[in-house]
């Protein structure tokens, strides 16, 4: 049996991975300059990654939805007398 909190943990993990991919893609384009946006040559891999990394993040929902799910599940786990 799976844990009741696994959805929130996976959502938070997916959110952080998506954000990290965004930072990596942006920094790689900055480092390579104009070559980072070309379809051929040295920038091909960076351009492909920059174009494609967003596709898997759409399958499970937007980043905001994933973060919201994680926060809601974390709040459910708080004791009733806890104050935020």
Backbone as a chain_set.jsonl record, in Angstrom:
{"seq": "XXXXXXXXXXXXXXXXXXXXXXXXXXXXXXXXXXXXXXXXXXXXXXXXXXXXXXXXXXXXXXXXXXXXXXXXXXXXXXXXXXXX", "coords": {"N": [[0.832, -1.196, 0.0], [0.43, 2.238, -0.737], [1.706, 5.275, 0.632], [-0.278, 7.874, 2.086], [0.611, 10.425, 1.708], [2.157, 10.45, -0.562], [1.508, 11.558, -3.028], [1.721, 14.359, -2.714], [4.435, 14.589, -2.131], [5.61, 13.653, -4.496], [4.6, 15.57, -6.227], [5.877, 17.89, -5.267], [8.525, 17.18, -5.763], [8.453, 16.969, -8.573], [7.879, 19.62, -9.2], [10.23, 20.909, -8.261], [12.179, 19.695, -9.9], [11.347, 20.537, -12.447], [11.703, 23.317, -12.198], [14.479, 23.372, -11.839], [15.371, 22.342, -14.289], [14.556, 24.428, -15.908], [16.242, 26.504, -15.018], [18.754, 25.393, -15.688], [18.528, 25.183, -18.494], [18.187, 27.9, -19.226], [20.603, 29.038, -18.261], [22.469, 27.595, -19.763], [21.929, 28.508, -22.349], [22.618, 31.181, -21.977], [25.366, 30.937, -21.492], [26.343, 29.844, -23.89], [25.541, 31.761, -25.65], [24.669, 33.08, -28.807], [24.987, 30.658, -30.064], [23.557, 28.893, -28.534], [20.952, 28.882, -29.366], [20.79, 27.837, -31.845], [19.883, 25.453, -34.385], [21.65, 23.618, -35.348], [25.057, 22.419, -35.204], [27.272, 23.413, -32.525], [25.41, 24.312, -30.627], [23.212, 22.702, -30.785], [22.37, 20.62, -28.989], [21.793, 22.053, -26.646], [19.802, 23.808, -27.563], [17.821, 21.969, -28.28], [17.264, 20.775, -25.771], [16.353, 23.051, -24.404], [14.02, 23.552, -25.765], [12.51, 21.208, -25.415], [12.337, 20.384, -22.706], [10.133, 21.337, -21.35], [7.878, 19.924, -22.076], [7.337, 17.34, -20.697], [6.644, 18.397, -18.209], [4.125, 19.41, -18.503], [2.369, 17.277, -18.608], [1.571, 16.331, -16.035], [0.392, 18.52, -14.903], [0.407, 22.077, -14.279], [3.149, 23.967, -12.816], [2.217, 25.491, -10.695], [-0.087, 24.143, -9.897], [1.01, 21.719, -9.043], [2.614, 22.593, -6.895], [0.614, 23.63, -5.244], [-0.853, 21.299, -4.625], [1.083, 19.897, -3.139], [1.429, 21.608, -0.927], [-1.159, 21.627, 0.166], [-1.417, 18.937, 0.976], [0.622, 18.831, 2.851], [-0.341, 20.585, 4.781], [-2.577, 19.195, 5.656], [-1.362, 17.211, 7.143], [-0.545, 18.491, 9.417], [-0.834, 18.888, 12.96], [-3.986, 19.34, 14.667], [-4.0, 21.362, 16.564], [-1.898, 22.949, 15.887], [-0.447, 26.055, 14.851], [-0.256, 28.248, 12.107]], "CA": [[0.0, 0.0, 0.0], [1.186, 3.475, -0.828], [1.464, 6.27, 1.661], [-1.277, 8.885, 1.721], [1.3, 11.676, 1.365], [3.088, 10.28, -1.671], [1.153, 12.475, -4.107], [2.305, 15.665, -2.422], [5.897, 14.504, -2.248], [5.928, 13.551, -5.92], [4.3, 16.875, -6.817], [6.946, 18.813, -4.891], [9.707, 16.74, -6.497], [8.252, 17.35, -9.966], [8.011, 21.074, -9.241], [11.64, 21.297, -8.124], [12.906, 19.244, -11.097], [10.974, 21.428, -13.542], [12.381, 24.604, -11.982], [15.916, 23.188, -12.068], [15.553, 22.242, -15.744], [14.418, 25.779, -16.447], [17.479, 27.227, -14.719], [19.836, 24.808, -16.476], [18.346, 25.566, -19.895], [18.467, 29.33, -19.372], [22.032, 29.288, -18.076], [23.204, 27.032, -20.9], [21.765, 29.443, -23.468], [23.412, 32.364, -21.655], [26.782, 30.612, -21.634], [26.676, 29.649, -25.304], [25.174, 32.933, -26.429], [23.917, 32.812, -30.023], [25.053, 29.233, -30.42], [22.584, 28.169, -27.724], [19.629, 28.885, -29.983], [20.88, 27.328, -33.217], [19.404, 24.082, -34.537], [22.751, 22.751, -35.763], [26.356, 22.783, -34.65], [27.574, 23.258, -31.101], [24.275, 24.632, -29.781], [22.088, 21.81, -31.089], [21.892, 19.908, -27.788], [21.208, 23.031, -25.732], [18.553, 24.275, -28.151], [16.847, 20.877, -28.173], [16.866, 20.677, -24.367], [15.584, 24.245, -24.061], [12.714, 23.448, -26.415], [11.8, 19.974, -25.083], [12.211, 20.07, -21.272], [8.842, 21.778, -20.823], [6.798, 19.011, -22.469], [6.91, 16.429, -19.622], [6.066, 19.104, -17.063], [2.722, 19.697, -18.785], [1.57, 16.073, -18.452], [1.001, 16.189, -14.701], [-0.201, 19.777, -14.471], [1.352, 23.188, -14.222], [3.944, 24.047, -11.594], [1.404, 26.037, -9.62], [-0.977, 23.081, -9.43], [1.828, 20.764, -8.288], [2.984, 23.214, -5.621], [-0.608, 23.719, -4.446], [-1.136, 19.954, -4.116], [2.055, 19.577, -2.091], [1.14, 22.419, 0.261], [-2.415, 21.155, 0.767], [-1.182, 17.676, 1.681], [1.449, 19.118, 4.022], [-1.205, 21.206, 5.79], [-3.419, 18.125, 6.217], [-0.574, 16.42, 8.092], [-0.296, 19.27, 10.619], [-1.768, 18.611, 14.064], [-5.127, 20.263, 14.712], [-3.718, 22.501, 17.452], [-0.774, 23.723, 15.349], [-0.807, 27.357, 14.262], [0.649, 28.648, 11.032]], "C": [[0.875, 1.258, 0.0], [0.78, 4.431, 0.284], [0.459, 7.312, 1.168], [-0.619, 10.184, 1.259], [2.154, 11.577, 0.11], [2.776, 11.227, -2.835], [1.768, 13.846, -3.923], [3.809, 15.668, -2.567], [6.333, 14.423, -3.704], [5.675, 14.89, -6.6], [5.396, 17.888, -6.506], [8.243, 18.464, -5.61], [9.618, 17.167, -7.957], [8.406, 18.858, -10.131], [9.477, 21.487, -9.186], [12.468, 20.865, -9.334], [12.599, 20.152, -12.285], [11.664, 22.773, -13.406], [13.877, 24.483, -12.255], [16.209, 23.065, -13.561], [15.458, 23.608, -16.396], [15.692, 26.587, -16.219], [18.648, 26.713, -15.547], [19.731, 25.245, -17.934], [18.665, 27.042, -20.101], [19.946, 29.645, -19.23], [22.863, 28.739, -19.228], [23.099, 27.946, -22.113], [22.583, 30.71, -23.212], [24.901, 32.111, -21.875], [27.179, 30.501, -23.093], [26.314, 30.844, -26.177], [24.33, 32.552, -27.629], [23.932, 31.362, -30.437], [24.027, 28.408, -29.652], [21.189, 28.127, -28.309], [19.664, 28.401, -31.428], [20.454, 25.868, -33.261], [20.513, 23.113, -34.914], [24.025, 23.194, -35.06], [26.441, 22.575, -33.153], [26.359, 23.496, -30.199], [23.084, 23.717, -29.95], [21.511, 21.154, -29.837], [21.206, 20.877, -26.826], [19.867, 23.528, -26.265], [17.468, 23.217, -28.04], [16.357, 20.737, -26.737], [15.975, 21.853, -23.978], [14.173, 24.183, -24.634], [11.878, 22.309, -25.838], [11.558, 19.779, -23.583], [10.846, 20.431, -20.713], [7.723, 20.771, -21.076], [6.41, 18.055, -21.335], [6.283, 17.137, -18.429], [4.588, 19.4, -17.269], [1.84, 18.485, -18.489], [0.885, 15.981, -17.098], [0.302, 17.43, -14.196], [0.855, 20.85, -14.375], [2.09, 23.178, -12.883], [3.1, 24.543, -10.419], [0.459, 24.985, -9.044], [-0.205, 22.068, -8.6], [2.214, 21.326, -6.924], [1.771, 23.301, -4.693], [-0.964, 22.364, -3.837], [-0.199, 19.592, -2.975], [1.756, 20.338, -0.808], [-0.133, 21.943, 0.945], [-2.204, 19.854, 1.534], [-0.324, 17.892, 2.919], [0.608, 19.726, 5.14], [-2.12, 20.167, 6.432], [-2.683, 17.339, 7.292], [-0.295, 17.173, 9.385], [-1.273, 18.847, 11.716], [-2.856, 19.692, 14.128], [-4.829, 21.501, 15.549], [-2.552, 23.359, 16.954], [-1.259, 25.006, 14.725], [0.221, 27.709, 13.211], [0.944, 30.113, 11.09]], "O": [[1.916, 1.315, 0.655], [-0.339, 4.39, 0.795], [0.37, 7.587, -0.029], [-1.217, 10.954, 0.508], [2.821, 12.548, -0.247], [3.687, 11.651, -3.547], [2.282, 14.431, -4.876], [4.393, 16.631, -3.065], [7.315, 15.053, -4.099], [6.453, 15.304, -7.46], [5.801, 18.656, -7.379], [8.981, 19.358, -6.023], [10.591, 17.67, -8.519], [9.003, 19.317, -11.104], [9.917, 22.322, -9.975], [13.368, 21.593, -9.753], [13.501, 20.498, -13.048], [12.159, 23.317, -14.393], [14.478, 25.387, -12.835], [17.192, 23.625, -14.046], [16.2, 23.909, -17.331], [16.165, 27.274, -17.124], [19.446, 27.503, -16.052], [20.73, 25.632, -18.542], [19.349, 27.394, -21.062], [20.486, 30.437, -20.002], [23.853, 29.352, -19.627], [24.082, 28.138, -22.829], [23.179, 31.254, -24.141], [25.612, 32.976, -22.387], [28.229, 31.002, -23.494], [26.743, 30.921, -27.328], [23.376, 31.785, -27.497], [23.001, 30.884, -31.086], [23.667, 27.318, -30.095], [20.327, 27.41, -27.801], [18.68, 28.54, -32.155], [20.64, 25.131, -32.293], [20.33, 21.9, -34.808], [24.05, 24.231, -34.398], [25.788, 21.7, -32.583], [26.29, 22.929, -29.108], [22.047, 23.93, -29.323], [20.295, 21.138, -29.649], [20.161, 20.559, -26.258], [18.905, 23.655, -25.508], [16.318, 23.536, -27.737], [15.155, 20.596, -26.508], [14.962, 21.672, -23.302], [13.237, 24.713, -24.036], [10.655, 22.425, -25.773], [10.631, 19.055, -23.221], [10.44, 19.879, -19.691], [6.723, 20.77, -20.359], [5.221, 17.965, -21.029], [5.477, 16.545, -17.712], [3.867, 19.62, -16.296], [0.669, 18.654, -18.149], [-0.279, 15.588, -17.027], [-0.331, 17.386, -13.141], [2.053, 20.567, -14.388], [1.706, 22.476, -11.947], [3.253, 24.074, -9.291], [0.235, 24.946, -7.834], [-0.696, 21.604, -7.571], [2.149, 20.622, -5.916], [1.892, 23.07, -3.49], [-1.334, 22.288, -2.665], [-0.632, 19.046, -1.96], [1.824, 19.769, 0.282], [-0.183, 21.862, 2.173], [-2.752, 19.683, 2.623], [-0.515, 17.216, 3.93], [0.818, 19.419, 6.314], [-2.407, 20.25, 7.626], [-3.297, 16.855, 8.243], [0.147, 16.567, 10.36], [-2.414, 18.488, 11.426], [-2.646, 20.822, 13.688], [-5.354, 22.578, 15.267], [-2.255, 24.394, 17.55], [-2.342, 25.057, 14.142], [1.419, 27.497, 13.398], [1.692, 30.626, 10.258]]}, "num_chains": 1, "name": "protein.A"}
